[in-house]
Short mmCIF file of C-alpha atoms in Angstrom, two decimals:
data_model
loop_
_atom_site.label_atom_id
_atom_site.label_comp_id
_atom_site.label_asym_id
_atom_site.label_seq_id
_atom_site.Cartn_x
_atom_site.Cartn_y
_atom_site.Cartn_z
CA MET V 1 -0.09 -0.39 -0.10
CA GLY V 2 1.35 3.39 -1.18
CA THR V 3 1.54 6.39 0.70
CA THR V 4 -1.68 8.10 -1.36
CA ASP V 5 -3.52 4.95 -0.38
CA ARG V 6 -3.19 5.32 3.34
CA VAL V 7 -3.19 8.71 3.58
CA THR V 8 -6.66 8.92 1.69
CA ARG V 9 -7.64 6.36 4.15
CA ARG V 10 -8.05 8.89 6.55
CA SER V 11 -11.26 10.81 7.42
CA LEU V 12 -12.47 14.01 9.52
CA LEU V 13 -13.83 11.95 12.04
CA ARG V 14 -17.51 13.23 13.73
CA SER V 15 -16.35 14.45 17.17
CA ALA V 16 -18.06 11.87 19.59
CA GLY V 17 -16.93 13.78 22.52
CA LEU V 18 -13.49 14.43 24.90
CA ALA V 19 -13.41 12.03 27.76
CA ALA V 20 -10.72 10.04 27.41
CA ALA V 21 -10.27 6.39 28.97
CA LEU V 22 -7.12 4.76 28.70
CA VAL V 23 -6.78 1.32 28.61
CA PRO V 24 -3.85 -1.15 27.59
CA VAL V 25 -4.38 -3.11 24.28
CA GLY V 26 -3.32 -6.81 24.71
CA GLY V 27 -4.33 -10.17 23.30
CA VAL V 28 -3.00 -13.29 21.89
CA LEU V 29 -3.24 -10.96 18.13
CA ALA V 30 -0.84 -8.21 19.50
CA ALA V 31 1.76 -7.54 17.43
CA CYS V 32 4.56 -4.86 17.93
CA GLY V 33 6.12 -3.22 15.23
CA SER V 34 5.39 -2.40 11.50
CA GLY V 35 7.55 -1.44 8.67
CA SER V 36 6.97 1.22 5.80
CA GLU V 37 9.09 2.74 2.77
CA GLY V 38 9.60 6.15 2.65
CA GLY V 39 7.08 9.29 2.39
CA SER V 40 6.07 12.19 -0.39
CA GLY V 41 7.30 15.35 -0.96
CA GLY V 42 4.92 18.31 -0.79
CA SER V 43 4.74 20.78 2.77
CA ALA V 44 1.93 21.91 4.24
CA SER V 45 1.18 25.16 5.32
CA ALA V 46 -1.55 26.80 7.91
CA GLY V 47 -4.03 27.27 5.28
CA ASP V 48 -4.00 23.31 4.81
CA ALA V 49 -5.98 23.50 8.39
CA GLY V 50 -8.71 20.37 7.93
CA LYS V 51 -7.14 18.87 5.15
CA ALA V 52 -5.31 15.68 4.29
CA ALA V 53 -1.61 16.46 5.03
CA PRO V 54 1.07 14.67 2.89
CA MET V 55 3.53 12.41 4.63
CA PRO V 56 6.71 13.79 5.88
CA ALA V 57 9.36 13.32 2.92
CA TYR V 58 12.06 10.90 4.10
CA VAL V 59 15.61 11.39 3.80
CA PRO V 60 18.20 8.58 4.79
CA PRO V 61 19.67 9.73 8.33
CA ASN V 62 23.42 11.38 8.26
CA LYS V 63 25.21 7.85 10.03
CA PRO V 64 28.13 5.89 10.61
CA LYS V 65 29.09 3.07 7.96
CA PRO V 66 26.97 0.11 9.25
CA LEU V 67 28.91 -3.49 9.38
CA LEU V 68 25.49 -4.87 8.01
CA GLU V 69 23.72 -2.68 5.61
CA GLY V 70 19.76 -2.43 6.60
CA ASN V 71 17.14 -1.32 4.16
CA ALA V 72 13.33 0.38 4.24
CA LYS V 73 11.42 -2.69 4.47
CA GLY V 74 13.03 -2.83 8.15
CA VAL V 75 15.92 -5.25 8.34
CA MET V 76 17.68 -3.20 10.68
CA ASP V 77 21.57 -2.34 10.36
CA VAL V 78 23.99 -3.97 12.14
CA TYR V 79 26.91 -2.34 14.32
CA GLU V 80 30.23 -4.46 15.83
CA SER V 81 29.69 -1.95 18.33
CA PHE V 82 28.62 1.88 19.43
CA PRO V 83 30.59 4.23 17.34
CA MET V 84 32.36 6.99 19.63
CA ASP V 85 33.12 9.09 16.99
CA GLY V 86 30.03 9.67 14.71
CA PRO V 87 29.03 12.98 12.59
CA ALA V 88 27.18 15.30 14.74
CA THR V 89 23.92 15.61 13.23
CA VAL V 90 22.32 18.69 15.12
CA THR V 91 23.87 22.53 13.80
CA GLY V 92 23.05 25.92 16.20
CA PRO V 93 21.39 25.90 19.40
CA ILE V 94 18.24 24.17 20.26
CA GLY V 95 16.81 25.70 23.61
CA ASP V 96 16.36 28.89 25.03
CA GLY V 97 17.56 28.11 28.76
CA SER V 98 13.57 27.25 29.72
CA ASP V 99 11.82 24.82 31.33
CA PHE V 100 10.98 21.76 29.12
CA ASN V 101 8.09 19.52 31.10
CA VAL V 102 7.55 16.25 29.13
CA MET V 103 5.29 13.10 30.68
CA ILE V 104 7.16 10.04 30.20
CA MET V 105 5.93 6.66 30.92
CA THR V 106 8.72 4.26 32.99
CA PHE V 107 9.42 0.97 33.98
CA GLY V 108 12.07 0.81 36.57
CA GLN V 109 12.56 3.11 39.55
CA PRO V 110 11.89 6.92 38.78
CA ALA V 111 15.60 8.27 37.83
CA PRO V 112 18.41 9.88 40.68
CA PRO V 113 17.31 13.57 41.46
CA LEU V 114 19.11 16.29 39.30
CA GLY V 115 21.57 17.10 41.88
CA GLU V 116 22.98 13.29 41.40
CA ASN V 117 22.28 12.87 38.07
CA VAL V 118 25.25 13.59 35.62
CA TYR V 119 23.61 12.35 32.51
CA TRP V 120 20.32 14.89 33.25
CA GLN V 121 22.52 17.30 33.64
CA LEU V 122 24.45 16.56 30.52
CA LEU V 123 21.02 16.62 28.89
CA ASN V 124 20.18 20.25 30.01
CA LYS V 125 23.65 21.30 28.63
CA GLU V 126 23.32 19.97 25.15
CA LEU V 127 19.72 20.94 25.30
CA ASN V 128 20.36 24.34 26.87
CA LEU V 129 16.88 23.16 28.77
CA ASN V 130 15.51 22.92 32.29
CA VAL V 131 14.28 19.37 31.44
CA LYS V 132 11.83 18.49 34.06
CA PRO V 133 10.10 14.97 33.41
CA VAL V 134 6.91 13.83 34.67
CA GLN V 135 7.57 10.28 35.04
CA VAL V 136 4.81 8.03 35.36
CA PRO V 137 5.19 4.37 36.35
CA PHE V 138 3.38 1.91 33.82
CA ALA V 139 1.59 0.37 36.89
CA ASP V 140 -0.19 4.12 36.92
CA PHE V 141 -0.89 5.32 33.73
CA THR V 142 -3.87 4.26 33.12
CA THR V 143 -5.43 5.78 35.89
CA LYS V 144 -3.11 9.09 35.43
CA PHE V 145 -3.18 10.21 32.17
CA PRO V 146 -6.92 10.00 32.29
CA ALA V 147 -7.37 11.98 35.54
CA LEU V 148 -4.76 14.94 33.70
CA VAL V 149 -6.69 15.17 30.55
CA ALA V 150 -9.93 15.74 32.75
CA GLY V 151 -8.52 18.48 35.34
CA ASP V 152 -6.57 19.96 32.11
CA ASP V 153 -3.73 19.38 34.31
CA LEU V 154 -1.29 17.51 31.48
CA PRO V 155 2.71 18.83 30.58
CA GLU V 156 3.44 21.03 27.53
CA PHE V 157 4.50 17.96 25.91
CA VAL V 158 3.32 14.15 26.20
CA SER V 159 5.07 11.09 25.34
CA LEU V 160 1.76 8.33 25.11
CA PRO V 161 3.01 5.55 24.16
CA LEU V 162 0.72 3.13 21.65
CA PHE V 163 0.37 0.06 23.71
CA GLN V 164 -1.68 2.07 25.98
CA ASN V 165 -4.96 3.00 24.41
CA VAL V 166 -7.40 6.67 24.65
CA ALA V 167 -10.40 6.52 23.64
CA ARG V 168 -11.24 9.27 21.62
CA LEU V 169 -7.56 10.21 20.56
CA PRO V 170 -8.48 11.75 17.08
CA GLN V 171 -10.90 14.05 19.06
CA LEU V 172 -8.79 14.95 22.05
CA ALA V 173 -5.39 15.48 19.80
CA GLU V 174 -7.87 18.19 18.01
CA ALA V 175 -8.90 20.02 21.06
CA GLN V 176 -5.77 19.52 23.43
CA PHE V 177 -2.61 19.35 20.93
CA THR V 178 -0.89 21.09 17.97
CA ASP V 179 -1.64 20.42 14.74
CA LEU V 180 2.67 19.84 13.55
CA SER V 181 1.70 19.64 10.27
CA GLU V 182 3.03 22.96 8.96
CA PHE V 183 6.08 22.23 10.32
CA LEU V 184 6.30 18.62 9.03
CA ALA V 185 4.57 17.69 6.01
CA GLY V 186 6.48 16.85 3.20
CA ASP V 187 9.24 18.38 2.36
CA ALA V 188 8.45 20.93 5.88
CA VAL V 189 10.03 17.87 7.82
CA LYS V 190 14.11 18.41 6.00
CA LYS V 191 14.49 21.49 8.73
CA TYR V 192 15.01 18.83 11.10
CA PRO V 193 17.27 16.13 9.41
CA ASN V 194 16.95 13.17 12.04
CA LEU V 195 13.29 13.97 11.72
CA ALA V 196 13.39 13.04 8.50
CA GLY V 197 14.75 10.29 8.90
CA ILE V 198 12.19 8.30 10.33
CA GLN V 199 10.74 6.11 8.04
CA GLU V 200 6.45 6.28 7.28
CA ALA V 201 5.29 3.18 9.24
CA GLY V 202 6.45 5.25 12.32
CA TRP V 203 4.61 8.42 11.14
CA LEU V 204 1.47 7.06 10.24
CA ASN V 205 0.63 6.65 14.56
CA GLY V 206 0.68 10.64 15.26
CA TYR V 207 -1.16 11.03 11.76
CA LEU V 208 -4.55 11.41 13.00
CA ASN V 209 -7.69 12.57 11.00
CA GLY V 210 -5.15 13.64 8.24
CA ARG V 211 -2.67 15.51 10.14
CA ILE V 212 0.46 15.15 12.06
CA TYR V 213 0.13 15.41 15.40
CA GLY V 214 3.04 13.66 17.61
CA VAL V 215 6.36 12.66 16.23
CA PRO V 216 7.11 9.00 17.07
CA LYS V 217 9.78 6.38 18.59
CA SER V 218 9.93 4.01 15.92
CA ASP V 219 9.70 0.43 16.67
CA PRO V 220 10.87 -2.93 14.49
CA VAL V 221 8.62 -4.38 11.89
CA PHE V 222 9.21 -7.56 13.16
CA THR V 223 6.84 -8.97 15.98
CA THR V 224 7.60 -12.55 17.44
CA GLN V 225 9.98 -14.99 16.85
CA ILE V 226 10.86 -18.63 18.66
CA TYR V 227 14.54 -19.05 19.65
CA THR V 228 15.77 -22.46 19.93
CA LYS V 229 18.49 -23.61 21.98
CA THR V 230 20.16 -25.55 19.82
CA ASP V 231 22.61 -27.21 21.70
CA VAL V 232 19.37 -29.32 23.76
CA ILE V 233 18.12 -29.52 19.93
CA LYS V 234 21.51 -31.27 18.85
CA ALA V 235 21.37 -33.74 21.91
CA ALA V 236 18.27 -34.73 21.07
CA GLY V 237 19.65 -35.59 17.48
CA ALA V 238 16.29 -33.08 16.19
CA ASN V 239 15.91 -30.61 13.20
CA PRO V 240 15.57 -26.83 14.77
CA GLN V 241 14.61 -25.58 11.34
CA PRO V 242 11.27 -27.36 10.75
CA LYS V 243 9.72 -26.86 7.25
CA ASN V 244 5.82 -28.11 8.20
CA LEU V 245 3.40 -28.73 10.77
CA GLN V 246 4.83 -32.66 11.04
CA GLU V 247 8.08 -31.61 11.15
CA PHE V 248 7.28 -28.99 14.06
CA ARG V 249 5.93 -31.51 16.20
CA ASP V 250 8.59 -34.15 15.83
CA LEU V 251 10.79 -31.43 16.87
CA ALA V 252 9.19 -30.87 19.92
CA LYS V 253 8.64 -34.57 20.93
CA ALA V 254 12.46 -34.93 20.77
CA VAL V 255 13.77 -32.74 22.66
CA THR V 256 11.31 -33.26 25.27
CA ASN V 257 12.61 -35.63 28.19
CA PRO V 258 10.34 -35.01 31.52
CA LYS V 259 12.96 -37.50 33.46
CA ALA V 260 15.56 -35.00 32.76
CA GLY V 261 12.91 -32.35 33.22
CA VAL V 262 12.96 -30.55 29.37
CA TYR V 263 10.07 -30.04 27.52
CA ALA V 264 9.90 -27.91 24.31
CA PHE V 265 7.92 -25.34 25.36
CA GLY V 266 6.62 -23.15 28.81
CA GLY V 267 4.46 -20.47 27.15
CA ASN V 268 1.77 -19.56 24.77
CA ILE V 269 2.43 -20.05 21.34
CA ALA V 270 -0.60 -19.23 19.21
CA ASN V 271 0.74 -16.05 17.59
CA PHE V 272 3.04 -18.80 16.05
CA LEU V 273 0.77 -21.64 14.82
CA MET V 274 -1.79 -19.01 13.89
CA MET V 275 1.03 -17.46 11.64
CA MET V 276 1.96 -21.06 10.57
CA PHE V 277 -1.87 -21.99 9.28
CA GLY V 278 -1.89 -18.80 7.48
CA VAL V 279 -4.38 -16.94 10.01
CA PRO V 280 -4.55 -13.15 8.79
CA ASN V 281 -2.92 -10.25 11.39
CA LYS V 282 -6.14 -9.42 12.95
CA TRP V 283 -7.99 -8.55 10.08
CA THR V 284 -8.76 -8.96 6.85
CA ARG V 285 -10.38 -6.17 4.41
CA LYS V 286 -12.02 -7.43 1.09
CA SER V 287 -12.04 -6.26 -2.31
CA ASP V 288 -15.42 -4.40 -1.68
CA GLY V 289 -13.62 -2.20 1.74
CA THR V 290 -15.25 -4.37 4.46
CA PHE V 291 -13.50 -5.83 7.22
CA VAL V 292 -13.31 -9.21 8.37
CA SER V 293 -11.86 -10.61 11.69
CA ALA V 294 -8.41 -13.27 11.92
CA TYR V 295 -10.97 -14.82 14.46
CA GLU V 296 -13.12 -15.68 11.51
CA HIS V 297 -10.25 -16.93 9.23
CA GLU V 298 -10.96 -20.58 8.93
CA ALA V 299 -7.75 -21.26 10.19
CA PHE V 300 -7.99 -19.84 13.40
CA ILE V 301 -10.13 -22.66 15.29
CA PRO V 302 -7.71 -25.62 13.83
CA ALA V 303 -4.71 -23.43 14.49
CA VAL V 304 -5.79 -23.18 18.06
CA SER V 305 -6.99 -27.18 18.10
CA GLU V 306 -3.25 -27.98 16.97
CA LEU V 307 -2.03 -26.03 20.24
CA ALA V 308 -4.32 -27.95 22.51
CA ALA V 309 -2.76 -30.93 20.80
CA LEU V 310 0.75 -30.11 21.25
CA TYR V 311 -0.11 -29.87 25.29
CA LYS V 312 -2.09 -32.94 25.82
CA SER V 313 0.80 -35.04 24.15
CA GLY V 314 3.37 -33.38 26.98
CA VAL V 315 5.67 -31.08 24.92
CA PHE V 316 5.02 -28.43 27.49
CA HIS V 317 6.44 -27.63 30.89
CA PRO V 318 3.70 -28.75 33.66
CA ASP V 319 4.02 -25.29 34.90
CA THR V 320 2.98 -24.05 31.32
CA ALA V 321 -0.19 -22.64 33.15
CA THR V 322 2.04 -19.79 35.19
CA LEU V 323 4.90 -20.03 32.87
CA ILE V 324 2.37 -17.75 30.55
CA ASP V 325 2.79 -15.12 32.33
CA ASN V 326 5.92 -15.51 34.17
CA LYS V 327 8.49 -14.18 31.10
CA VAL V 328 11.41 -14.18 33.80
CA GLN V 329 10.99 -17.75 34.99
CA ARG V 330 10.69 -18.90 31.31
CA ASP V 331 13.74 -17.03 30.08
CA ALA V 332 15.55 -18.84 33.30
CA LEU V 333 14.33 -21.94 31.42
CA PHE V 334 15.12 -21.40 28.33
CA ARG V 335 18.96 -19.82 29.83
CA SER V 336 19.63 -23.44 32.16
CA GLY V 337 18.06 -25.86 28.98
CA LYS V 338 14.95 -26.62 30.86
CA LEU V 339 13.02 -25.58 27.93
CA ALA V 340 13.98 -26.10 24.51
CA MET V 341 12.16 -23.24 22.63
CA VAL V 342 10.64 -20.17 23.94
CA HIS V 343 8.40 -17.76 21.87
CA ASP V 344 9.05 -14.24 22.44
CA GLY V 345 8.86 -10.37 21.18
CA ASN V 346 11.45 -9.29 18.58
CA ARG V 347 13.30 -7.22 20.94
CA ALA V 348 14.02 -10.85 23.38
CA PHE V 349 16.90 -11.57 21.44
CA GLY V 350 18.79 -8.84 23.28
CA ILE V 351 17.93 -10.16 26.64
CA VAL V 352 19.13 -14.08 25.78
CA ALA V 353 22.41 -11.92 23.73
CA ASP V 354 23.82 -10.23 27.01
CA ASP V 355 24.56 -14.13 28.00
CA ASN V 356 27.70 -14.47 25.85
CA LYS V 357 28.19 -17.85 26.72
CA LEU V 358 24.26 -18.66 25.29
CA VAL V 359 23.86 -21.13 22.57
CA PHE V 360 20.71 -20.35 20.50
CA ASP V 361 19.15 -19.72 16.97
CA ILE V 362 15.72 -17.95 15.87
CA MET V 363 13.27 -19.99 14.00
CA MET V 364 12.28 -19.37 10.26
CA PRO V 365 8.22 -19.20 9.47
CA PHE V 366 6.76 -21.51 7.54
CA GLY V 367 3.23 -22.84 6.43
CA LYS V 368 1.40 -25.92 8.35
CA ASP V 369 2.27 -27.89 5.24
CA GLY V 370 5.76 -26.33 3.99
CA GLY V 371 3.69 -23.62 1.50
CA ASN V 372 4.42 -19.84 1.92
CA ALA V 373 5.29 -18.39 5.29
CA VAL V 374 3.91 -15.46 6.64
CA HIS V 375 4.93 -13.37 10.02
CA TRP V 376 2.62 -10.33 11.43
CA THR V 377 3.85 -6.94 11.52
CA GLY V 378 3.05 -4.52 14.23
CA ASN V 379 1.86 -0.78 14.11
CA GLY V 380 5.92 0.62 13.37
CA ALA V 381 6.57 2.78 16.87
CA TYR V 382 6.22 2.40 20.61
CA ALA V 383 5.30 5.69 21.81
CA MET V 384 4.32 9.38 20.16
CA THR V 385 5.03 12.56 21.63
CA MET V 386 2.39 15.64 21.39
CA ILE V 387 3.12 19.38 22.29
CA LYS V 388 -0.44 20.87 24.17
CA LYS V 389 -2.17 23.28 21.46
CA THR V 390 -0.69 26.47 21.24
CA THR V 391 -0.03 28.56 18.40
CA ASP V 392 3.53 29.67 19.32
CA LYS V 393 5.74 29.13 16.43
CA LYS V 394 8.94 29.41 18.39
CA ARG V 395 8.22 27.46 21.05
CA ILE V 396 6.98 24.47 18.42
CA ASP V 397 10.27 25.10 17.02
CA LEU V 398 12.07 24.44 19.96
CA PHE V 399 10.18 20.67 20.53
CA LEU V 400 11.04 19.68 16.71
CA LYS V 401 14.43 20.80 17.88
CA VAL V 402 14.36 18.81 20.58
CA LEU V 403 13.07 15.97 19.29
CA ASP V 404 15.40 15.99 16.38
CA TYR V 405 17.96 15.69 18.57
CA ILE V 406 17.01 12.78 20.54
CA SER V 407 15.74 10.86 16.75
CA ALA V 408 19.65 11.45 16.33
CA PRO V 409 20.35 7.94 14.47
CA PHE V 410 22.63 5.39 16.24
CA GLY V 411 26.14 6.10 15.98
CA ALA V 412 25.72 10.04 15.89
CA ARG V 413 27.28 12.36 18.42
CA GLU V 414 24.19 12.97 19.72
CA SER V 415 23.16 9.61 20.02
CA PHE V 416 26.24 8.73 21.78
CA VAL V 417 25.13 11.16 24.41
CA MET V 418 21.76 10.06 25.07
CA SER V 419 22.81 6.29 24.87
CA TYR V 420 25.97 6.66 27.13
CA GLY V 421 26.44 9.98 29.46
CA VAL V 422 29.08 11.12 30.98
CA LYS V 423 32.71 9.03 30.64
CA GLY V 424 33.86 7.96 33.97
CA GLU V 425 30.28 8.42 35.91
CA ASP V 426 27.82 6.44 33.09
CA TYR V 427 30.37 4.22 31.06
CA THR V 428 33.66 3.20 30.97
CA VAL V 429 35.68 2.03 27.88
CA LYS V 430 36.70 -1.74 27.90
CA ASP V 431 38.32 -2.45 24.56
CA GLY V 432 37.67 0.53 22.91
CA VAL V 433 33.50 -0.68 23.50
CA ALA V 434 32.09 1.89 25.82
CA VAL V 435 30.20 0.19 28.49
CA LEU V 436 27.21 1.58 31.03
CA THR V 437 27.95 1.53 34.90
CA THR V 438 25.33 0.85 36.57
CA ARG V 439 24.97 4.07 37.81
CA GLY V 440 24.75 5.17 34.25
CA GLN V 441 21.65 2.48 33.83
CA ARG V 442 19.96 3.91 36.55
CA GLU V 443 19.97 7.66 35.48
CA GLN V 444 19.15 6.49 32.38
CA ASP V 445 15.53 6.17 33.98
CA LEU V 446 15.26 9.58 32.79
CA GLY V 447 12.90 7.89 29.68
CA LEU V 448 14.03 10.70 27.77
CA ALA V 449 15.50 8.29 24.73
CA TYR V 450 12.12 6.62 24.22
CA ILE V 451 9.96 9.51 23.38
CA ALA V 452 11.05 9.66 19.60
CA GLY V 453 13.55 8.38 17.21
CA GLY V 454 14.16 6.36 13.81
CA PRO V 455 14.95 2.69 13.31
CA GLN V 456 16.31 0.80 15.79
CA VAL V 457 19.97 -1.45 14.78
CA LEU V 458 21.65 -4.56 16.04
CA CYS V 459 24.31 -3.78 17.87
CA ASN V 460 25.13 -6.38 21.02
CA PRO V 461 28.83 -6.52 21.61
CA GLN V 462 28.48 -7.65 25.02
CA GLY V 463 26.19 -10.53 23.60
CA ALA V 464 26.83 -14.00 22.45
CA PRO V 465 29.41 -14.06 19.25
CA GLY V 466 27.55 -13.46 16.00
CA VAL V 467 24.10 -13.04 17.78
CA ASP V 468 23.29 -9.49 15.42
CA LYS V 469 24.19 -11.19 12.45
CA LEU V 470 22.29 -14.52 13.10
CA ASN V 471 19.21 -11.74 13.87
CA TYR V 472 20.24 -9.76 10.67
CA ASP V 473 20.27 -12.73 8.34
CA TRP V 474 16.90 -13.79 10.08
CA GLN V 475 15.31 -10.53 9.38
CA GLN V 476 15.91 -10.36 5.32
CA LYS V 477 14.66 -14.24 5.22
CA VAL V 478 11.25 -12.71 6.67
CA VAL V 479 10.83 -9.47 5.08
CA PRO V 480 8.92 -11.35 2.03
CA THR V 481 6.58 -13.42 4.61
CA LEU V 482 5.10 -10.02 6.20
CA LEU V 483 1.25 -9.79 6.74
CA ASP V 484 0.24 -6.10 7.47
CA ASP V 485 -2.79 -5.80 9.72
CA PRO V 486 -4.66 -3.02 7.56
CA ALA V 487 -6.81 -1.68 10.02
CA VAL V 488 -3.59 -0.69 12.08
CA HIS V 489 -4.05 3.28 11.17
CA LEU V 490 -7.71 3.21 11.10
CA TYR V 491 -9.48 4.50 14.05
CA SER V 492 -12.43 2.84 15.84
CA GLN V 493 -13.87 4.17 18.92
CA THR V 494 -15.55 0.85 19.41
CA PHE V 495 -11.60 -0.80 19.85
CA ASN V 496 -10.38 1.93 21.66
CA SER V 497 -13.47 1.75 24.39
CA LYS V 498 -14.17 -2.06 24.50
CA GLY V 499 -11.08 -3.88 22.02
CA ALA V 500 -8.91 -4.11 25.71
CA ALA V 501 -11.88 -6.25 27.32
CA LEU V 502 -12.94 -7.69 23.90
CA GLU V 503 -9.19 -8.94 23.24
CA LYS V 504 -8.79 -11.00 26.99
CA GLN V 505 -11.89 -12.09 26.62
CA MET V 506 -10.74 -13.47 23.63
CA GLN V 507 -7.49 -14.29 25.15
CA ASP V 508 -9.02 -16.20 27.93
CA ALA V 509 -10.96 -18.37 25.16
CA ILE V 510 -7.81 -19.58 23.67
CA VAL V 511 -6.15 -20.36 27.05
CA ALA V 512 -9.52 -22.60 27.65
CA VAL V 513 -8.82 -24.79 24.81
CA PHE V 514 -5.15 -24.89 25.01
CA LEU V 515 -4.51 -25.79 28.38
CA GLY V 516 -7.73 -28.56 27.55
CA ARG V 517 -10.40 -26.66 29.99
CA GLU V 518 -12.59 -26.68 27.42
CA PRO V 519 -13.33 -28.14 23.49
CA ALA V 520 -11.79 -26.21 20.91
CA SER V 521 -15.80 -26.20 19.50
CA SER V 522 -16.26 -23.49 22.14
CA LEU V 523 -14.17 -20.62 20.11
CA THR V 524 -17.15 -20.47 17.89
CA SER V 525 -19.30 -19.83 20.45
CA ALA V 526 -16.68 -17.11 22.08
CA VAL V 527 -16.16 -15.75 18.38
CA GLN V 528 -19.67 -15.15 18.54
CA LYS V 529 -20.01 -13.53 21.69
CA TRP V 530 -16.93 -11.21 20.58
CA LYS V 531 -18.35 -9.88 17.52
CA ALA V 532 -21.96 -9.29 19.38
CA GLY V 533 -19.36 -7.56 22.20
CA GLY V 534 -18.02 -5.04 19.22
CA GLY V 535 -16.24 -6.44 16.48
CA ASP V 536 -19.05 -6.26 14.49
CA GLN V 537 -18.93 -2.55 15.08
CA MET V 538 -15.32 -2.51 14.84
CA ALA V 539 -15.42 -4.08 11.25
CA LYS V 540 -18.09 -1.33 9.66
CA GLU V 541 -16.28 1.40 11.82
CA TYR V 542 -12.51 0.05 9.94
CA ALA V 543 -14.35 0.33 6.94
CA GLN V 544 -15.92 3.71 7.40
CA ALA V 545 -12.71 5.30 8.33
CA ARG V 546 -10.97 6.11 4.61
#
């Protein structure tokens, strides 16, 4: 789908009120990342308000030459280590010494206060601003954000993680945030060269009602993978790269050894089986423009039935029911060789790669009968960052200059500052490679590096030998199998208000079949309940959102 097609599928949604409700979106069909090429030329002006704006133009960023070159389809660049002498990509002053109040969702402990945080002090100096992050813990975000909206108490700048679901987001953006189209659409973005290096798949997440409201933090195009413990598989004399369902079954059976406490799996592999069976990525858009859910696809129930059959055959760890929601324990079992395979997100390779003694591989996608493989993509961004509604062009320009600095490509001088901070305090140099200290890791809990940015890269110098090349080769082979969700950048009020609850309902139904608590036939009524509860209305709204 080209840029023009995507833009014309946006419509100016009729406002249905501005009460914002935030709920996390999850479920078995949830994914994380999307990819697309380029952008369109031209620029928007203030007189274009209310008209569909072109996507920001794409200009390859000024970056150090990678060891292995990625591409616009989503394959990530590979670097042997973080370049310590990369080019500067930002020229001229950024800030004006004013406060920069930005809301950021965090996952760890709050960063040390400014007086004790040399990383924070360095950023203030680099940006010529008094950065004042409003840090909201992940567990509190679903209540904190709506409260700030209702009280008209949002900070000037807001970074909104996209896996959080904001009801009536287009209307909320129009009412409370600044339309940035004049500054970013088409060639206008070239004033901010690092923002111009963000690909279309990222920008689409900040594109609401045909206008640009947010600057994205890009995510990889690839979603989930199966990591294989190759030494365990080799010891069992099994094939680590099955080409069809029967070979997959044979692999699972061969590596399972209950007496030794070794099992094929310990978590929910429903997504992998659905892709293997050719289930669409959440939705299908038919030739007449109507939308049909993947839950209604003919392969959905057979895929879950196969999952249940595998569980019944004994190839899953006996603690699977609790391991489903316990990633830390699953990872530990995989590291110790008690799980031969683990199904996890694209970023998980970085976690297992941190153990430089770990021997593992990544399974290639395949069709159940050996035919064409399918690999789902996601939405293309982790977060988008917006500025409260203002007509102050100098303030908007300052906002975009700050995000331009933060979005410097991997290896650029600014990117090194954002990633490592102060030498001797936040990082040390070992064998020519910058290594974060414990202090550096804590000080970066500030979270500013995660509010904007272009494509991610593969760079794990402390990881297992060859891990980045391994993942790079996997990505290149998987690109031809990528399948987009046609609804991913369309707006549905029903999805925003009921989507999380409906997905939880379906996830529970799938897990019940998976663990043998319900027959596969129960999914028929579960799907009907999902459709009646809002699924059919979502389909109608997606079809109208053109």
